[in-house]
Tab-separated table of C-alpha atoms and ligand atoms in Angstrom:
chain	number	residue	atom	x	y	z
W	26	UNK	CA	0.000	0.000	0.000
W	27	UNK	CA	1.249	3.166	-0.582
W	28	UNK	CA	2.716	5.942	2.311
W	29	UNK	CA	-0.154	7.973	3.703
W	30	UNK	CA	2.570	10.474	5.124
W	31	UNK	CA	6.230	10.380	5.746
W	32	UNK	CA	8.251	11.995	9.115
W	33	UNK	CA	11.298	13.666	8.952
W	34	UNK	CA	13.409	10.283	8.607
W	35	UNK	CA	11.017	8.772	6.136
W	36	UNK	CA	11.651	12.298	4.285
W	37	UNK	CA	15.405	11.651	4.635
W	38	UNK	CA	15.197	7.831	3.425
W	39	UNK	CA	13.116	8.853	0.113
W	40	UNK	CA	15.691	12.057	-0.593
W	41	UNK	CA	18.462	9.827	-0.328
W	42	UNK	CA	16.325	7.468	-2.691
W	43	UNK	CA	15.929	10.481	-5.018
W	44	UNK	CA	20.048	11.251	-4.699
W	45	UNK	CA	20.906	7.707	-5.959
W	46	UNK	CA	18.442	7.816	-8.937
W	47	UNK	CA	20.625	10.704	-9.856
W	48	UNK	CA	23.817	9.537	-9.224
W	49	UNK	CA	23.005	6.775	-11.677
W	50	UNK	CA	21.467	8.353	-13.705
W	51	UNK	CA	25.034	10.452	-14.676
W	52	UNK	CA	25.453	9.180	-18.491
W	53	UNK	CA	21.613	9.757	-19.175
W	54	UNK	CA	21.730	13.243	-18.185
W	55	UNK	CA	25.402	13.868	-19.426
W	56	UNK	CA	24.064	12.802	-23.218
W	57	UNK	CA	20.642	14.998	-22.785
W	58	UNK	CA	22.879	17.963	-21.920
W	59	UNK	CA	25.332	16.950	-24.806
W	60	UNK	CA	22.601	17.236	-27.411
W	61	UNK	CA	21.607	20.633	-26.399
W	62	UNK	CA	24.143	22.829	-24.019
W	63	UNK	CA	27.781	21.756	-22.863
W	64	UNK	CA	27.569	18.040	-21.671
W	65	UNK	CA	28.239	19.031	-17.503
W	66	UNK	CA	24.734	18.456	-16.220
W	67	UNK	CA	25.138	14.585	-15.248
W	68	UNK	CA	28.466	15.660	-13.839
W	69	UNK	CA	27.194	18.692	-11.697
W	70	UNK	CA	23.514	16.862	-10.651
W	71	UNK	CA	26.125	13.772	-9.725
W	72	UNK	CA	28.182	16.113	-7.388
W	73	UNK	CA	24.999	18.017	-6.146
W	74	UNK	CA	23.653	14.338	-5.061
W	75	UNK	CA	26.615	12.983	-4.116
W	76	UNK	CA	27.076	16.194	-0.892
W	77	UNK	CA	23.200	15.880	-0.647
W	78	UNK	CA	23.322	12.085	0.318
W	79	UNK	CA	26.340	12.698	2.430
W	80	UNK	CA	24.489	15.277	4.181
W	81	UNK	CA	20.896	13.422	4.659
W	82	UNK	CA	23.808	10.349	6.237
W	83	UNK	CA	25.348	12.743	8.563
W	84	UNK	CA	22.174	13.099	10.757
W	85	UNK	CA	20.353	16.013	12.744
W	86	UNK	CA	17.539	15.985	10.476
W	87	UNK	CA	14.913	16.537	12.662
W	88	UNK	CA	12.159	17.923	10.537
W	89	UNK	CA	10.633	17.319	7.079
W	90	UNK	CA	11.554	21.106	6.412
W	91	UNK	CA	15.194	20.146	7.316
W	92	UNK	CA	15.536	17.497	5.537
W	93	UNK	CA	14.338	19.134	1.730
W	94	UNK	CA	16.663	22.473	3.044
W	95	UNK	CA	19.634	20.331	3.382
W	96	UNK	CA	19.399	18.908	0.324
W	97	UNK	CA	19.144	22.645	-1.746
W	98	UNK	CA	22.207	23.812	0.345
W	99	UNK	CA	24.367	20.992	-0.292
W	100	UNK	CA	23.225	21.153	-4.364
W	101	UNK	CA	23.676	25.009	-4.199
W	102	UNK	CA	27.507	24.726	-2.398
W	103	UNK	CA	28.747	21.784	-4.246
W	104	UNK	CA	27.404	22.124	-8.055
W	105	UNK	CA	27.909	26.142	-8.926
W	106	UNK	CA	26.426	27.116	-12.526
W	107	UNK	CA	23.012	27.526	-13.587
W	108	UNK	CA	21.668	24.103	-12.310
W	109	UNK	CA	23.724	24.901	-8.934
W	110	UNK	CA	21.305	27.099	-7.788
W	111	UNK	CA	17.819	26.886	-9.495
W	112	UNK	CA	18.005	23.153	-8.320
W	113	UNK	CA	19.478	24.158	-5.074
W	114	UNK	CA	16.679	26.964	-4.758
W	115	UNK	CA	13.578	24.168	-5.867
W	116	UNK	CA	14.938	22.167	-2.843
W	117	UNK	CA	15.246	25.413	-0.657
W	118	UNK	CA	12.224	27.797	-1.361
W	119	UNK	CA	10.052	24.124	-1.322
W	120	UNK	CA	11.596	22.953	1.942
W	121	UNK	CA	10.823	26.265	3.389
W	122	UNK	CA	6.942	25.592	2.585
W	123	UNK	CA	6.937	22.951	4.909
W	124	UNK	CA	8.123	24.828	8.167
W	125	UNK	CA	6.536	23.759	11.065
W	126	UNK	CA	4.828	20.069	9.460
W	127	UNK	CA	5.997	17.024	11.461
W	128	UNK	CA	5.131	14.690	8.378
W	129	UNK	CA	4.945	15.069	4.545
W	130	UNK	CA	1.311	14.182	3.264
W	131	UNK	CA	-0.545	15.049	-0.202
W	132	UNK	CA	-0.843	18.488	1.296
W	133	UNK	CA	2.477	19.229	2.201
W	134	UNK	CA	3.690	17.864	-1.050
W	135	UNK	CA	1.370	20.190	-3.055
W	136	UNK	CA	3.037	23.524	-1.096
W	137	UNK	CA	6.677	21.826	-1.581
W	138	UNK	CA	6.112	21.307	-5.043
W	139	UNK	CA	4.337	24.390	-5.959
W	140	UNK	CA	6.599	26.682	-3.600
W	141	UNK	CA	9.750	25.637	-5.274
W	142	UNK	CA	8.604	25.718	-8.697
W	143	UNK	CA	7.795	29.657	-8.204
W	144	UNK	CA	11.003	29.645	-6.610
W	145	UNK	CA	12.897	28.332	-9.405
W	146	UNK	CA	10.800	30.887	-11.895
W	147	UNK	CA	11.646	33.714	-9.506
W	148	UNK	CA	15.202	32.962	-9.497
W	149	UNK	CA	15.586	31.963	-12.762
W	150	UNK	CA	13.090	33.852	-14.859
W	151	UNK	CA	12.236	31.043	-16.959
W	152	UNK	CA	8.716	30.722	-17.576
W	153	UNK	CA	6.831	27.653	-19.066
W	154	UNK	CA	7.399	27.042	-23.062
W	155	UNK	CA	10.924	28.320	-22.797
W	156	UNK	CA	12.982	24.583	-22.564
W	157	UNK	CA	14.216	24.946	-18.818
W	158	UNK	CA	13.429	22.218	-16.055
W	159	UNK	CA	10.607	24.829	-15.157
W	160	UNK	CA	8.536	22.623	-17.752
W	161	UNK	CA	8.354	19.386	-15.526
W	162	UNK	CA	7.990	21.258	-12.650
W	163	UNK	CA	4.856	23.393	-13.679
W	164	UNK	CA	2.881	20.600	-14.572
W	165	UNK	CA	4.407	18.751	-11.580
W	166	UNK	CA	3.168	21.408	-9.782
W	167	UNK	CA	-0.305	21.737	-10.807
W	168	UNK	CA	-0.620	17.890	-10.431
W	169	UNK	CA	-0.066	17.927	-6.852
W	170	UNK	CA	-2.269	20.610	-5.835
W	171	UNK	CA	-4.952	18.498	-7.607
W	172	UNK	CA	-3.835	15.330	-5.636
W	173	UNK	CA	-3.482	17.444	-2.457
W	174	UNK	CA	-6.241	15.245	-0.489
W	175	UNK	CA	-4.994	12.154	-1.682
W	176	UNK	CA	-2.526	9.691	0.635
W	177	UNK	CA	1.233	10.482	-0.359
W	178	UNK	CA	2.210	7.712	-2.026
W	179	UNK	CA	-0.638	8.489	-4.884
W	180	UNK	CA	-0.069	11.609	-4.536
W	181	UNK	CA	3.510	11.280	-5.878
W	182	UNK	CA	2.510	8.539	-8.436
W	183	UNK	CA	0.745	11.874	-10.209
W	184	UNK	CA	3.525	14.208	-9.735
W	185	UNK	CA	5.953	11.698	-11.168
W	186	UNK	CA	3.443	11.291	-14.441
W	187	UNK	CA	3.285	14.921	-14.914
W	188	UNK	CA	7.092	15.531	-14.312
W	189	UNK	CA	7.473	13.053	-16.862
W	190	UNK	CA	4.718	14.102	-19.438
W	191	UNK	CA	6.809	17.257	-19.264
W	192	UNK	CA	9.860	16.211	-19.890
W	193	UNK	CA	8.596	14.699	-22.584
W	194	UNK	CA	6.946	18.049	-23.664
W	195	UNK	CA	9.755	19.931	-23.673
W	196	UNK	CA	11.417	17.892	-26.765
W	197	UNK	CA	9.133	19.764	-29.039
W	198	UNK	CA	10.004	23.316	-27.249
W	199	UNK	CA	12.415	25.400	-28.975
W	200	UNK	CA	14.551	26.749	-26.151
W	201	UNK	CA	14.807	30.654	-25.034
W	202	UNK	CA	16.951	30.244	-22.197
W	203	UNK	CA	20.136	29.090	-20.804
W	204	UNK	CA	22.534	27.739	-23.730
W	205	UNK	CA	20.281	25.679	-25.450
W	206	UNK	CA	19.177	29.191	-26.630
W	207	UNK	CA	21.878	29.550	-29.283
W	208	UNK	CA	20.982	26.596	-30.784
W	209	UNK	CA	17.037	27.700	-31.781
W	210	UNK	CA	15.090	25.525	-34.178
W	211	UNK	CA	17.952	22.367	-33.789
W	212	UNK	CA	16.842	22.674	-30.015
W	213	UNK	CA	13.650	20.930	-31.425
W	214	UNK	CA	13.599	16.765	-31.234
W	215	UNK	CA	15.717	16.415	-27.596
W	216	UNK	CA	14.228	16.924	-24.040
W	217	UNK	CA	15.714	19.541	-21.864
W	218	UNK	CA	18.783	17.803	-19.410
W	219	UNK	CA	16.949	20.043	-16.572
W	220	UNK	CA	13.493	18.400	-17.139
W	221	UNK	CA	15.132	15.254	-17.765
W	222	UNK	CA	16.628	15.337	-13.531
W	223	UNK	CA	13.629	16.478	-12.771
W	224	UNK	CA	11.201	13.224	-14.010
W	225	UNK	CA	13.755	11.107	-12.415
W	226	UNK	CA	13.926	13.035	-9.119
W	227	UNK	CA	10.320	12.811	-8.766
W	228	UNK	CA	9.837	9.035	-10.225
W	229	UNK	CA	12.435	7.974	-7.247
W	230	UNK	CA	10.527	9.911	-4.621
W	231	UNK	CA	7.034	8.317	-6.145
W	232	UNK	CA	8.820	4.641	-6.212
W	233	UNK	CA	10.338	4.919	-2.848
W	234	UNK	CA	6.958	6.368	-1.394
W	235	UNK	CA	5.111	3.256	-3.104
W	236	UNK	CA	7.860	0.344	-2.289
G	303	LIG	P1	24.845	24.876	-17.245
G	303	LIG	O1	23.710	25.441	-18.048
G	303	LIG	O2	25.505	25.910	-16.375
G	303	LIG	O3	25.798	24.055	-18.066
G	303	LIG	P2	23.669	22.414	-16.349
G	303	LIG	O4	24.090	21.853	-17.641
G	303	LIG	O5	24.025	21.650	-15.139
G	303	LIG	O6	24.158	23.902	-16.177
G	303	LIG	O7	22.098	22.564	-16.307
G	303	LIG	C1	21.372	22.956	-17.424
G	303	LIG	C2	19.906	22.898	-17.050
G	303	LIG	O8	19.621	23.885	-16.065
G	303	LIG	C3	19.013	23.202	-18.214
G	303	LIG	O9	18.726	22.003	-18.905
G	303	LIG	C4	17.783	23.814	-17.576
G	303	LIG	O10	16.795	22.840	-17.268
G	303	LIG	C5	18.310	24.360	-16.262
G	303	LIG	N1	18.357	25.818	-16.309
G	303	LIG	C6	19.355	26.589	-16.773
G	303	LIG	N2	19.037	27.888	-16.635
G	303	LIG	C7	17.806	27.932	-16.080
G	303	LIG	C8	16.910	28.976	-15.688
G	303	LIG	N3	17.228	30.253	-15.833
G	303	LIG	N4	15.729	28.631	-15.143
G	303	LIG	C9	15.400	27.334	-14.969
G	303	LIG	N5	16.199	26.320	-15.312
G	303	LIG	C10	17.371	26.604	-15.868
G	304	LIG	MG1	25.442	22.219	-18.974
């Protein structure tokens, strides 16, 4: 059956789910960012993972809040570039939704979600349509504040089908930001390395909150 709610160290457990997914995912995101900016982004989201994990080990994590916080400063301090900090900031600005909650639910999801996807559009100024990670998280987004009364683990099944849907979008996007943008038109046919993380972030969290 799936997770009605999580605490703080069922938080931690599916985070440090969500870190490995990444860290093995590496190649997969090295290629998507090969076809359309510089090739780094398996490297950097591998790093980011790599000090969030290590973090999420070390212990103290005494609150849901805490434990999605630790994981955007150890991504923000570690990767550096673009993906550095709007990844580091979803983790933040949605950790920071959750102050005060002593366990994750549908609800709490739907603020984390939703308050780190404006977070990443604040910070980044991407908006939807233009290519960026921003379009898996704003459907991501609007699929858990629809799911916001269900348990958590069903909850994140949706998320994780919208992240992905996205992703999946965003092949047929012609890019305005970042430096996909040089490429224009040829940005057409490959899914954005930023969305790509994103799916895969999300499908971990949804597997480990189901398993
Ligand atoms: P860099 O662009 O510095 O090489 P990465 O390759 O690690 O960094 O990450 C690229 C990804 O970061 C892009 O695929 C995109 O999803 C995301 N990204 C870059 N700039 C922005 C932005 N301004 N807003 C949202 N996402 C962005
Ligand atoms: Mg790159």
């Amino acid at each position: 059956m799936a997770n009605n709610e999580l605490d703080a160290a069922g938080v931690v457990a599916m985070l440090t789910a969500a870190a490995e997914a990444i860290i093995a995912a590496e190649p997969e995101l090295t290629d998507a960012d090969r076809n359309l900016g510089d090739g780094d982004h398996g490297i950097g989201m591998s790093r980011g993972m790599t000090a969030a994990r290590e973090k999420l080990a070390a212990g103290g994590i005494d609150s849901v809040e805490k434990a999605f916080t630790s994981v955007g400063m150890a991504m923000m301090s570690s990767m550096g570039g673009a993906s550095g900090a709007v990844f580091g900031t979803f983790f933040r600005a949605g950790g920071k939704a959750l102050a005060g909650r002593g366990a994750l639910d549908g609800a709490g999801l739907a603020d984390f979600v939703k308050a780190g996807t404006e977070g990443v559009m604040t910070r980044g100024g991407a908006k939807p349509g233009d290519k960026t990670m921003v379009d898996a998280l704003a459907p991501a987004a609007e699929a858990a504040v629809a799911a916001k009364g269900k348990p958590l683990g069903e909850a994140l099944a949706d998320v994780a089908a919208a992240a992905a849907a996205g992703r999946d979008a965003s092949e047929g996007m012609v890019a305005t930001m970042g430096r996909a943008k040089t490429l224009g038109e040829k940005s057409v046919g490959h899914p954005d390395a930023g969305a790509c993380s994103v799916a895969i972030i999300f499908r971990a969290m949804a597997d480990h909150a189901a398993g």
